[in-house]
Amino acid sequence: DGGEARGAGAADKKCATTESLDAMLALGRALRETLDVVSATLPRNPPLAALQWHRLVAYVGVLVAVEAHLLHASTVYVAATVASSSPGGLDAERARWLSRDHDALRGAFAEARARPAMKTAFVEEGAGGSFSFLELPESVPDFASEG
């Protein structure tokens, strides 16, 4: 029904606000900082006998990485929605915040991929050892307003 589709679009715009974008960016930063702690805790060259502690920390890292990736994709969607509903796009400060957080998350994912315990945890979780979802495009679109 076309009415349902129109209603869904209106709901997207009502939920996609600068306030929700700010909250998503803040939560994304917290997840990334958690992933940074996980990566800093795990050695790049662990001993052959992996410690149970490393396995636990890596498992937490997998959960955080997946949530961070999903949240980031949602945040970019909300930013695009807010930008398209605002004359001139997203304000420059929020656009810079999104771009900085994107770059920081790319770095956090690179650090996570460099940890063997993380790879093992991904394999054990059924990801097949593929880190493809721990990769982000080089940059996000520029949603900033011109003024």
JSON list of C-alpha atoms in Angstrom, two decimals:
[
{"chain": "A", "resi": 1, "resn": "ASP", "atom": "CA", "xyz": [0.00, 0.00, 0.00]},
{"chain": "A", "resi": 2, "resn": "GLY", "atom": "CA", "xyz": [1.38, 3.39, -0.98]},
{"chain": "A", "resi": 3, "resn": "GLY", "atom": "CA", "xyz": [0.11, 4.90, 2.28]},
{"chain": "A", "resi": 4, "resn": "GLU", "atom": "CA", "xyz": [2.35, 2.59, 4.28]},
{"chain": "A", "resi": 5, "resn": "ALA", "atom": "CA", "xyz": [5.35, 3.55, 2.19]},
{"chain": "A", "resi": 6, "resn": "ARG", "atom": "CA", "xyz": [4.61, 7.26, 2.62]},
{"chain": "A", "resi": 7, "resn": "GLY", "atom": "CA", "xyz": [4.14, 6.70, 6.37]},
{"chain": "A", "resi": 8, "resn": "ALA", "atom": "CA", "xyz": [7.46, 4.91, 6.63]},
{"chain": "A", "resi": 9, "resn": "GLY", "atom": "CA", "xyz": [9.26, 7.77, 4.89]},
{"chain": "A", "resi": 10, "resn": "ALA", "atom": "CA", "xyz": [7.67, 10.28, 7.24]},
{"chain": "A", "resi": 11, "resn": "ALA", "atom": "CA", "xyz": [8.66, 8.14, 10.23]},
{"chain": "A", "resi": 12, "resn": "ASP", "atom": "CA", "xyz": [12.27, 8.02, 8.95]},
{"chain": "A", "resi": 13, "resn": "LYS", "atom": "CA", "xyz": [12.42, 11.80, 8.78]},
{"chain": "A", "resi": 14, "resn": "LYS", "atom": "CA", "xyz": [10.79, 12.18, 12.18]},
{"chain": "A", "resi": 15, "resn": "CYS", "atom": "CA", "xyz": [13.29, 9.75, 13.79]},
{"chain": "A", "resi": 16, "resn": "ALA", "atom": "CA", "xyz": [16.28, 10.98, 11.81]},
{"chain": "A", "resi": 17, "resn": "THR", "atom": "CA", "xyz": [16.98, 14.18, 13.68]},
{"chain": "A", "resi": 18, "resn": "THR", "atom": "CA", "xyz": [20.12, 16.01, 14.65]},
{"chain": "A", "resi": 19, "resn": "GLU", "atom": "CA", "xyz": [19.48, 14.86, 18.23]},
{"chain": "A", "resi": 20, "resn": "SER", "atom": "CA", "xyz": [19.34, 11.19, 17.20]},
{"chain": "A", "resi": 21, "resn": "LEU", "atom": "CA", "xyz": [22.44, 11.69, 15.04]},
{"chain": "A", "resi": 22, "resn": "ASP", "atom": "CA", "xyz": [24.31, 13.24, 17.98]},
{"chain": "A", "resi": 23, "resn": "ALA", "atom": "CA", "xyz": [23.33, 10.30, 20.21]},
{"chain": "A", "resi": 24, "resn": "MET", "atom": "CA", "xyz": [24.40, 7.79, 17.56]},
{"chain": "A", "resi": 25, "resn": "LEU", "atom": "CA", "xyz": [27.75, 9.52, 17.11]},
{"chain": "A", "resi": 26, "resn": "ALA", "atom": "CA", "xyz": [28.33, 9.51, 20.88]},
{"chain": "A", "resi": 27, "resn": "LEU", "atom": "CA", "xyz": [27.44, 5.81, 21.16]},
{"chain": "A", "resi": 28, "resn": "GLY", "atom": "CA", "xyz": [29.66, 5.04, 18.17]},
{"chain": "A", "resi": 29, "resn": "ARG", "atom": "CA", "xyz": [32.57, 6.80, 19.84]},
{"chain": "A", "resi": 30, "resn": "ALA", "atom": "CA", "xyz": [32.03, 4.73, 23.02]},
{"chain": "A", "resi": 31, "resn": "LEU", "atom": "CA", "xyz": [32.01, 1.49, 21.02]},
{"chain": "A", "resi": 32, "resn": "ARG", "atom": "CA", "xyz": [35.15, 2.49, 19.13]},
{"chain": "A", "resi": 33, "resn": "GLU", "atom": "CA", "xyz": [36.93, 3.40, 22.35]},
{"chain": "A", "resi": 34, "resn": "THR", "atom": "CA", "xyz": [35.96, -0.01, 23.76]},
{"chain": "A", "resi": 35, "resn": "LEU", "atom": "CA", "xyz": [37.37, -1.69, 20.67]},
{"chain": "A", "resi": 36, "resn": "ASP", "atom": "CA", "xyz": [40.56, 0.36, 21.12]},
{"chain": "A", "resi": 37, "resn": "VAL", "atom": "CA", "xyz": [40.90, -1.01, 24.66]},
{"chain": "A", "resi": 38, "resn": "VAL", "atom": "CA", "xyz": [40.34, -4.57, 23.41]},
{"chain": "A", "resi": 39, "resn": "SER", "atom": "CA", "xyz": [43.00, -4.18, 20.73]},
{"chain": "A", "resi": 40, "resn": "ALA", "atom": "CA", "xyz": [45.45, -2.63, 23.18]},
{"chain": "A", "resi": 41, "resn": "THR", "atom": "CA", "xyz": [44.89, -5.57, 25.54]},
{"chain": "A", "resi": 42, "resn": "LEU", "atom": "CA", "xyz": [45.54, -8.24, 22.91]},
{"chain": "A", "resi": 43, "resn": "PRO", "atom": "CA", "xyz": [49.11, -8.83, 21.75]},
{"chain": "A", "resi": 44, "resn": "ARG", "atom": "CA", "xyz": [49.99, -8.66, 18.06]},
{"chain": "A", "resi": 45, "resn": "ASN", "atom": "CA", "xyz": [52.28, -11.67, 18.45]},
{"chain": "A", "resi": 46, "resn": "PRO", "atom": "CA", "xyz": [50.77, -13.85, 21.17]},
{"chain": "A", "resi": 47, "resn": "PRO", "atom": "CA", "xyz": [52.48, -16.89, 22.63]},
{"chain": "A", "resi": 48, "resn": "LEU", "atom": "CA", "xyz": [51.58, -20.19, 20.99]},
{"chain": "A", "resi": 49, "resn": "ALA", "atom": "CA", "xyz": [49.35, -21.18, 23.88]},
{"chain": "A", "resi": 50, "resn": "ALA", "atom": "CA", "xyz": [46.69, -18.52, 23.81]},
{"chain": "A", "resi": 51, "resn": "LEU", "atom": "CA", "xyz": [45.59, -17.45, 27.22]},
{"chain": "A", "resi": 52, "resn": "GLN", "atom": "CA", "xyz": [41.95, -17.95, 28.12]},
{"chain": "A", "resi": 53, "resn": "TRP", "atom": "CA", "xyz": [41.90, -14.27, 29.00]},
{"chain": "A", "resi": 54, "resn": "HIS", "atom": "CA", "xyz": [42.87, -13.37, 25.42]},
{"chain": "A", "resi": 55, "resn": "ARG", "atom": "CA", "xyz": [40.03, -15.50, 24.10]},
{"chain": "A", "resi": 56, "resn": "LEU", "atom": "CA", "xyz": [37.52, -13.78, 26.36]},
{"chain": "A", "resi": 57, "resn": "VAL", "atom": "CA", "xyz": [38.73, -10.30, 25.48]},
{"chain": "A", "resi": 58, "resn": "ALA", "atom": "CA", "xyz": [38.73, -11.17, 21.77]},
{"chain": "A", "resi": 59, "resn": "TYR", "atom": "CA", "xyz": [35.17, -12.48, 22.00]},
{"chain": "A", "resi": 60, "resn": "VAL", "atom": "CA", "xyz": [34.09, -9.18, 23.57]},
{"chain": "A", "resi": 61, "resn": "GLY", "atom": "CA", "xyz": [36.00, -7.41, 20.79]},
{"chain": "A", "resi": 62, "resn": "VAL", "atom": "CA", "xyz": [34.07, -9.32, 18.13]},
{"chain": "A", "resi": 63, "resn": "LEU", "atom": "CA", "xyz": [30.75, -8.34, 19.70]},
{"chain": "A", "resi": 64, "resn": "VAL", "atom": "CA", "xyz": [31.79, -4.69, 19.99]},
{"chain": "A", "resi": 65, "resn": "ALA", "atom": "CA", "xyz": [33.18, -4.60, 16.44]},
{"chain": "A", "resi": 66, "resn": "VAL", "atom": "CA", "xyz": [29.99, -5.99, 14.96]},
{"chain": "A", "resi": 67, "resn": "GLU", "atom": "CA", "xyz": [27.85, -3.52, 16.89]},
{"chain": "A", "resi": 68, "resn": "ALA", "atom": "CA", "xyz": [30.17, -0.62, 16.00]},
{"chain": "A", "resi": 69, "resn": "HIS", "atom": "CA", "xyz": [29.98, -1.51, 12.32]},
{"chain": "A", "resi": 70, "resn": "LEU", "atom": "CA", "xyz": [26.18, -1.77, 12.34]},
{"chain": "A", "resi": 71, "resn": "LEU", "atom": "CA", "xyz": [25.82, 1.46, 14.30]},
{"chain": "A", "resi": 72, "resn": "HIS", "atom": "CA", "xyz": [28.19, 3.28, 11.95]},
{"chain": "A", "resi": 73, "resn": "ALA", "atom": "CA", "xyz": [26.16, 2.23, 8.90]},
{"chain": "A", "resi": 74, "resn": "SER", "atom": "CA", "xyz": [22.98, 3.41, 10.63]},
{"chain": "A", "resi": 75, "resn": "THR", "atom": "CA", "xyz": [24.63, 6.68, 11.61]},
{"chain": "A", "resi": 76, "resn": "VAL", "atom": "CA", "xyz": [25.63, 7.38, 8.01]},
{"chain": "A", "resi": 77, "resn": "TYR", "atom": "CA", "xyz": [22.03, 6.67, 6.95]},
{"chain": "A", "resi": 78, "resn": "VAL", "atom": "CA", "xyz": [20.66, 9.06, 9.57]},
{"chain": "A", "resi": 79, "resn": "ALA", "atom": "CA", "xyz": [23.22, 11.71, 8.57]},
{"chain": "A", "resi": 80, "resn": "ALA", "atom": "CA", "xyz": [22.14, 11.37, 4.93]},
{"chain": "A", "resi": 81, "resn": "THR", "atom": "CA", "xyz": [18.48, 11.62, 5.92]},
{"chain": "A", "resi": 82, "resn": "VAL", "atom": "CA", "xyz": [19.06, 14.69, 8.10]},
{"chain": "A", "resi": 83, "resn": "ALA", "atom": "CA", "xyz": [21.20, 16.29, 5.38]},
{"chain": "A", "resi": 84, "resn": "SER", "atom": "CA", "xyz": [18.55, 15.68, 2.72]},
{"chain": "A", "resi": 85, "resn": "SER", "atom": "CA", "xyz": [15.82, 17.20, 4.86]},
{"chain": "A", "resi": 86, "resn": "SER", "atom": "CA", "xyz": [17.84, 20.31, 5.79]},
{"chain": "A", "resi": 87, "resn": "PRO", "atom": "CA", "xyz": [18.40, 23.13, 3.33]},
{"chain": "A", "resi": 88, "resn": "GLY", "atom": "CA", "xyz": [22.08, 23.01, 2.45]},
{"chain": "A", "resi": 89, "resn": "GLY", "atom": "CA", "xyz": [22.76, 19.67, 4.13]},
{"chain": "A", "resi": 90, "resn": "LEU", "atom": "CA", "xyz": [24.24, 18.74, 7.48]},
{"chain": "A", "resi": 91, "resn": "ASP", "atom": "CA", "xyz": [25.90, 21.45, 9.55]},
{"chain": "A", "resi": 92, "resn": "ALA", "atom": "CA", "xyz": [29.68, 21.51, 9.18]},
{"chain": "A", "resi": 93, "resn": "GLU", "atom": "CA", "xyz": [30.41, 20.53, 12.80]},
{"chain": "A", "resi": 94, "resn": "ARG", "atom": "CA", "xyz": [28.35, 17.33, 12.62]},
{"chain": "A", "resi": 95, "resn": "ALA", "atom": "CA", "xyz": [29.77, 16.50, 9.19]},
{"chain": "A", "resi": 96, "resn": "ARG", "atom": "CA", "xyz": [33.33, 16.84, 10.59]},
{"chain": "A", "resi": 97, "resn": "TRP", "atom": "CA", "xyz": [32.37, 14.74, 13.63]},
{"chain": "A", "resi": 98, "resn": "LEU", "atom": "CA", "xyz": [31.04, 11.98, 11.37]},
{"chain": "A", "resi": 99, "resn": "SER", "atom": "CA", "xyz": [34.15, 12.10, 9.18]},
{"chain": "A", "resi": 100, "resn": "ARG", "atom": "CA", "xyz": [36.54, 12.03, 12.18]},
{"chain": "A", "resi": 101, "resn": "ASP", "atom": "CA", "xyz": [34.66, 9.15, 13.77]},
{"chain": "A", "resi": 102, "resn": "HIS", "atom": "CA", "xyz": [34.66, 7.26, 10.47]},
{"chain": "A", "resi": 103, "resn": "ASP", "atom": "CA", "xyz": [38.45, 7.66, 10.20]},
{"chain": "A", "resi": 104, "resn": "ALA", "atom": "CA", "xyz": [38.93, 6.62, 13.84]},
{"chain": "A", "resi": 105, "resn": "LEU", "atom": "CA", "xyz": [36.72, 3.55, 13.40]},
{"chain": "A", "resi": 106, "resn": "ARG", "atom": "CA", "xyz": [38.68, 2.54, 10.28]},
{"chain": "A", "resi": 107, "resn": "GLY", "atom": "CA", "xyz": [41.84, 2.74, 12.40]},
{"chain": "A", "resi": 108, "resn": "ALA", "atom": "CA", "xyz": [40.27, 0.75, 15.23]},
{"chain": "A", "resi": 109, "resn": "PHE", "atom": "CA", "xyz": [39.19, -1.94, 12.76]},
{"chain": "A", "resi": 110, "resn": "ALA", "atom": "CA", "xyz": [42.73, -2.10, 11.34]},
{"chain": "A", "resi": 111, "resn": "GLU", "atom": "CA", "xyz": [44.14, -2.59, 14.84]},
{"chain": "A", "resi": 112, "resn": "ALA", "atom": "CA", "xyz": [41.55, -5.30, 15.57]},
{"chain": "A", "resi": 113, "resn": "ARG", "atom": "CA", "xyz": [42.40, -7.14, 12.34]},
{"chain": "A", "resi": 114, "resn": "ALA", "atom": "CA", "xyz": [46.08, -7.15, 13.40]},
{"chain": "A", "resi": 115, "resn": "ARG", "atom": "CA", "xyz": [45.29, -9.27, 16.48]},
{"chain": "A", "resi": 116, "resn": "PRO", "atom": "CA", "xyz": [45.40, -13.06, 15.96]},
{"chain": "A", "resi": 117, "resn": "ALA", "atom": "CA", "xyz": [43.05, -13.61, 18.90]},
{"chain": "A", "resi": 118, "resn": "MET", "atom": "CA", "xyz": [40.42, -11.50, 17.12]},
{"chain": "A", "resi": 119, "resn": "LYS", "atom": "CA", "xyz": [40.75, -13.61, 13.97]},
{"chain": "A", "resi": 120, "resn": "THR", "atom": "CA", "xyz": [40.31, -16.77, 16.02]},
{"chain": "A", "resi": 121, "resn": "ALA", "atom": "CA", "xyz": [37.25, -15.31, 17.73]},
{"chain": "A", "resi": 122, "resn": "PHE", "atom": "CA", "xyz": [35.71, -14.41, 14.36]},
{"chain": "A", "resi": 123, "resn": "VAL", "atom": "CA", "xyz": [36.30, -17.95, 13.08]},
{"chain": "A", "resi": 124, "resn": "GLU", "atom": "CA", "xyz": [34.79, -19.44, 16.24]},
{"chain": "A", "resi": 125, "resn": "GLU", "atom": "CA", "xyz": [31.75, -17.19, 15.83]},
{"chain": "A", "resi": 126, "resn": "GLY", "atom": "CA", "xyz": [31.22, -18.54, 12.32]},
{"chain": "A", "resi": 127, "resn": "ALA", "atom": "CA", "xyz": [32.49, -15.55, 10.36]},
{"chain": "A", "resi": 128, "resn": "GLY", "atom": "CA", "xyz": [34.85, -17.84, 8.48]},
{"chain": "A", "resi": 129, "resn": "GLY", "atom": "CA", "xyz": [37.83, -15.69, 9.33]},
{"chain": "A", "resi": 130, "resn": "SER", "atom": "CA", "xyz": [36.61, -12.97, 6.99]},
{"chain": "A", "resi": 131, "resn": "PHE", "atom": "CA", "xyz": [37.22, -9.46, 8.22]},
{"chain": "A", "resi": 132, "resn": "SER", "atom": "CA", "xyz": [35.42, -7.89, 5.27]},
{"chain": "A", "resi": 133, "resn": "PHE", "atom": "CA", "xyz": [32.82, -6.34, 7.54]},
{"chain": "A", "resi": 134, "resn": "LEU", "atom": "CA", "xyz": [35.64, -4.82, 9.59]},
{"chain": "A", "resi": 135, "resn": "GLU", "atom": "CA", "xyz": [36.55, -2.69, 6.61]},
{"chain": "A", "resi": 136, "resn": "LEU", "atom": "CA", "xyz": [35.03, 0.67, 5.81]},
{"chain": "A", "resi": 137, "resn": "PRO", "atom": "CA", "xyz": [35.25, 2.83, 2.71]},
{"chain": "A", "resi": 138, "resn": "GLU", "atom": "CA", "xyz": [38.09, 5.34, 2.74]},
{"chain": "A", "resi": 139, "resn": "SER", "atom": "CA", "xyz": [35.69, 8.16, 3.55]},
{"chain": "A", "resi": 140, "resn": "VAL", "atom": "CA", "xyz": [32.05, 9.00, 4.12]},
{"chain": "A", "resi": 141, "resn": "PRO", "atom": "CA", "xyz": [30.13, 11.25, 1.72]},
{"chain": "A", "resi": 142, "resn": "ASP", "atom": "CA", "xyz": [30.33, 14.95, 2.49]},
{"chain": "A", "resi": 143, "resn": "PHE", "atom": "CA", "xyz": [26.94, 15.83, 3.96]},
{"chain": "A", "resi": 144, "resn": "ALA", "atom": "CA", "xyz": [28.08, 19.30, 5.06]},
{"chain": "A", "resi": 145, "resn": "SER", "atom": "CA", "xyz": [26.18, 22.40, 4.15]},
{"chain": "A", "resi": 146, "resn": "GLU", "atom": "CA", "xyz": [27.94, 24.97, 2.08]},
{"chain": "A", "resi": 147, "resn": "GLY", "atom": "CA", "xyz": [27.39, 27.77, 4.57]}
]
